[in-house]
Amino acid sequence: MVRTPCFDKNGLKKGAWSKEEDDKLKAYIQRYGNWNWRQLPKFAGLSRCGKSCRLRWMNYLRPGLKHGSYSKQEEDLILKLYDELGTKWSAMAEKLPGRTDNEIKNYWHTYLKKRAKSSTKQTPVVRQPDEISAENVVSDSPVEQTSKDYPLPQEQASSGSVSSTYCDYAVFSGINWAAEESTDCFGSFSQPIENFWTEPFLVDTSFDQSDFLSSSMEGEFMLSHYYCDGNEFFNQSMQEFQAT
DNA sequence: AACAGAGTCAACCGCAGCTAA
DNA sequence: GTTAGCTGCGGTTGACTCTGT
């Protein structure tokens, strides 16, 4: 299912990610944010290219992602969005909280392409773009159910990064990601520091997540410019987590 | 049990677009 | 206006799993 790990001529690792690499990347981004994908692997102690790190984070490690089977409503929405947007997978992902462009793309190619072909024999339903939105999704999944109860502000629904939308969804919908991923959530991100950009981005090759967690709980790590797609999410999550 | 072909999906590749110098 | 560096996107690949024979 995944590519066998190997090293290219520059000594950069390719292929499947190990648990250890995941932990390093996750911990680093949650600590410092993705301030520069190109430089990030060097500081995080990873033998990967920045692109690979970004992809891994966006498609797999990022909080709030849903994995697994799609609901009927999600399938229908993807089909409708495909009619409207074509292969704009990232645009589709914005309408499907918790799903990535890559995942939607794969799902399309494996399942929905066939379904779409068969349905083209019927008269297609033409919809205006503004008719298709996340709030039109009716789903039995917790995220989507509650997102109807806590609709996104317009600017959040229509602009900004995909991931911040996911995160805001999570926050709006009251999902306690901190509780779900307690080891991934770190206290005090909401507290500011003066010199985030001048803070040394130390290579955490000997990084111990439990140490980090405990120390961060005590408020030792504080970020003001947490330059991460999910900064709002983390700030909110931290507050929720600390409140529990 | 063994093999072949189909299906799945994480990851890679290359390009376009954006921004800063 | 040009160039370089970086990010994000969409298409594609290929290792692995599943299913049928």
XYZ file of C-alpha atoms (C1' of nucleotides) in Angstrom:
286
model
C 0.000 0.000 0.000
C 2.836 2.349 0.723
C 6.128 2.824 -0.936
C 9.060 1.054 0.548
C 11.370 3.533 2.229
C 14.505 4.340 0.267
C 17.068 7.125 0.037
C 17.697 9.303 -2.974
C 21.095 10.575 -4.113
C 20.909 13.489 -1.664
C 20.374 11.148 1.225
C 16.774 12.169 1.596
C 14.418 9.431 2.602
C 11.503 8.588 0.347
C 8.571 6.274 0.625
C 6.499 5.277 3.598
C 6.716 7.264 6.801
C 7.609 5.537 10.018
C 5.836 6.140 13.307
C 8.960 7.836 14.600
C 9.053 10.242 11.675
C 5.384 11.005 12.120
C 5.930 11.770 15.768
C 8.855 14.046 15.010
C 6.995 15.971 12.362
C 3.829 16.247 14.371
C 5.646 17.362 17.472
C 7.733 19.898 15.612
C 4.821 21.504 13.801
C 2.719 21.609 16.908
C 5.581 23.233 18.727
C 6.844 25.689 16.134
C 4.346 25.637 13.306
C 5.123 25.182 9.642
C 7.151 28.372 9.361
C 9.051 27.101 6.326
C 8.430 23.704 4.797
C 11.741 23.665 3.021
C 13.740 24.263 6.161
C 11.449 22.369 8.481
C 12.831 18.846 7.992
C 16.331 20.043 8.769
C 15.276 21.582 12.060
C 12.906 18.777 12.894
C 15.647 16.228 12.399
C 13.993 14.515 9.461
C 15.741 13.153 6.395
C 12.874 14.192 4.187
C 12.303 16.944 1.701
C 9.998 19.770 2.704
C 7.435 18.771 0.163
C 7.207 15.318 1.600
C 6.771 16.718 5.101
C 4.080 19.092 3.970
C 2.203 16.337 2.203
C 2.419 14.028 5.169
C 1.147 16.720 7.482
C -1.641 17.905 5.205
C -2.892 14.476 4.236
C -2.351 12.417 7.312
C -1.092 14.056 10.483
C -3.041 17.274 10.566
C -5.638 17.330 13.352
C -9.271 17.100 12.404
C -8.857 14.771 9.479
C -11.409 12.070 8.996
C -10.253 8.750 7.688
C -12.339 5.878 6.551
C -15.603 5.425 4.792
C -17.575 8.204 3.214
C -21.184 8.886 4.038
C -23.803 8.883 1.322
C -24.091 12.633 1.730
C -20.381 13.101 1.217
C -20.469 10.983 -1.915
C -23.345 12.985 -3.311
C -21.608 16.239 -2.529
C -18.419 15.112 -4.247
C -20.384 14.177 -7.329
C -22.127 17.523 -7.352
C -18.896 19.394 -6.798
C -17.259 17.465 -9.594
C -20.025 18.643 -11.888
C -19.373 22.214 -10.858
C -15.644 22.331 -10.309
C -14.193 19.499 -12.319
C -10.888 18.308 -10.900
C -10.456 21.168 -8.435
C -9.841 18.727 -5.617
C -8.609 21.295 -3.155
C -11.722 23.384 -3.683
C -13.792 20.279 -3.057
C -11.851 19.555 0.094
C -12.876 22.956 1.456
C -16.478 21.844 1.231
C -15.790 18.555 2.936
C -14.424 19.191 6.397
C -11.949 16.583 7.476
C -11.255 15.303 3.979
C -8.124 16.116 2.011
C -7.827 16.839 -1.665
C -5.741 13.732 -2.094
C -8.286 11.584 -0.350
C -11.164 12.986 -2.373
C -9.172 12.518 -5.544
C -8.448 8.909 -4.691
C -12.028 8.283 -3.726
C -13.220 9.759 -6.961
C -10.954 7.603 -9.059
C -11.729 4.426 -7.182
C -15.457 4.679 -6.567
C -17.252 7.708 -7.827
C -15.932 7.803 -11.366
C -17.837 4.635 -12.059
C -20.896 5.942 -10.297
C -20.708 9.214 -12.201
C -20.462 7.416 -15.497
C -23.558 5.417 -14.819
C -25.458 8.456 -13.603
C -24.629 10.542 -16.676
C -27.111 8.431 -18.495
C -29.709 10.188 -16.369
C -30.400 13.901 -16.674
C -27.779 15.724 -14.623
C -28.950 18.190 -12.023
C -27.417 21.586 -12.755
C -26.802 23.674 -9.684
C -25.420 27.129 -9.096
C -22.046 27.169 -7.346
C -23.432 28.992 -4.322
C -25.975 26.269 -3.842
C -23.213 23.869 -3.048
C -21.738 24.470 0.315
C -20.803 22.667 3.441
C -23.961 23.786 5.134
C -25.931 21.862 2.556
C -24.301 18.676 3.633
C -26.591 16.523 5.665
C -24.622 13.908 7.402
C -24.734 11.584 10.294
C -21.159 12.352 11.159
C -20.618 14.415 14.287
C -18.615 17.091 12.527
C -21.160 17.787 9.893
C -24.102 17.561 12.180
C -22.768 20.103 14.560
C -21.452 22.332 11.809
C -25.044 22.963 10.927
C -25.689 24.015 14.462
C -22.661 26.266 14.429
C -22.490 27.663 10.906
C -19.257 29.163 9.734
C -18.902 32.871 9.317
C -18.982 33.720 5.635
C -15.357 34.703 5.337
C -14.296 31.473 6.917
C -16.492 29.418 4.705
C -15.438 31.071 1.496
C -11.820 31.965 1.933
C -8.712 31.076 3.808
C -6.882 27.834 3.882
C -8.551 24.519 3.816
C -7.003 23.421 7.002
C -8.006 26.432 9.013
C -11.506 25.750 7.862
C -11.223 22.242 9.199
C -9.900 23.458 12.457
C -12.506 26.132 12.822
C -15.110 23.560 12.049
C -13.786 21.465 14.823
C -13.863 24.358 17.204
C -17.247 25.560 16.097
C -18.679 22.117 16.288
C -17.424 21.649 19.778
C -15.224 18.703 18.995
C -12.674 18.310 21.674
C -9.659 17.323 19.633
C -7.591 17.862 22.691
C -9.446 15.056 24.335
C -9.262 12.904 21.254
C -5.591 13.471 20.725
C -4.438 14.354 24.140
C -0.827 13.603 23.379
C -0.926 15.980 20.435
C -2.211 18.979 22.164
C 0.076 21.301 23.980
C -0.790 23.919 26.457
C -0.237 27.629 26.358
C -0.099 28.295 22.654
C -2.555 31.009 23.374
C 0.004 32.756 25.523
C 2.227 35.168 23.625
C 5.960 35.405 23.484
C 7.996 38.276 22.157
C 10.531 36.597 20.009
C 9.007 33.681 18.236
C 10.822 34.387 14.988
C 14.118 34.765 16.726
C 13.686 31.679 18.826
C 16.158 29.049 17.755
C 14.487 26.164 15.960
C 16.428 23.466 17.613
C 16.762 20.085 16.104
C 14.746 17.863 18.333
C 16.479 14.660 17.526
C 16.245 13.603 21.099
C 12.784 14.906 21.447
C 10.649 13.277 24.067
C 7.036 13.995 23.495
C 6.035 13.199 27.032
C 8.566 15.663 28.352
C 7.372 18.217 25.908
C 3.798 17.641 26.833
C 4.372 17.967 30.511
C 6.527 21.038 30.191
C 4.176 22.701 27.804
C 1.321 22.028 30.175
C 3.187 24.134 32.649
C 3.214 27.019 30.242
C 6.813 27.004 29.193
C 6.104 27.029 25.496
C 4.254 30.060 24.371
C 3.758 31.227 20.835
C 2.291 34.442 19.578
C 2.841 34.030 15.861
C 2.036 30.408 15.674
C 2.371 30.303 11.948
C 0.433 27.205 11.311
C -2.648 26.543 9.247
C -4.399 25.480 12.354
C -3.297 28.171 14.753
C -6.789 29.179 15.721
C -7.658 25.590 16.232
C -4.731 24.972 18.480
C -5.347 28.068 20.504
C -8.949 27.094 21.007
C -8.075 23.506 21.666
C -5.528 24.491 24.224
C -8.022 26.610 26.056
C -10.528 23.794 25.980
C -7.946 21.316 27.063
C -6.774 23.426 29.915
C -10.351 24.030 30.951
C -10.955 20.316 31.309
C -2.243 -23.523 -1.577
C -0.613 -20.777 -5.298
C -0.977 -17.608 -8.660
C -2.760 -13.582 -11.430
C -5.213 -9.614 -12.050
C -7.790 -5.840 -10.053
C -8.329 -2.508 -6.600
C -6.634 0.740 -3.108
C -4.347 4.700 -1.437
C -0.036 6.929 0.398
C 3.434 9.232 -1.663
C 6.008 11.310 -5.531
C 6.596 14.432 -9.522
C 6.303 18.436 -12.159
C 4.227 22.597 -13.035
C 1.818 27.058 -12.019
C 1.287 30.862 -9.227
C 2.670 33.900 -5.714
C 5.928 36.851 -3.272
C 10.060 39.168 -2.198
C 14.457 40.876 -3.530
C 10.600 43.893 -15.440
C 13.296 39.902 -14.020
C 14.769 36.285 -11.189
C 14.826 33.103 -7.362
C 12.636 30.711 -3.766
C 8.725 28.669 -1.960
C 4.040 26.716 -1.668
C 0.102 24.394 -3.334
C -2.250 21.735 -6.736
C -3.427 18.000 -9.853
C -1.821 13.950 -12.204
C 0.558 9.807 -11.753
C 3.033 5.966 -9.724
C 3.773 1.765 -7.431
C 3.751 -1.181 -3.210
C 0.575 -3.611 -0.955
C -4.017 -6.008 -0.282
C -7.983 -8.283 -1.919
C -10.512 -11.404 -4.739
C -11.279 -14.800 -8.056
C -9.652 -18.918 -10.329
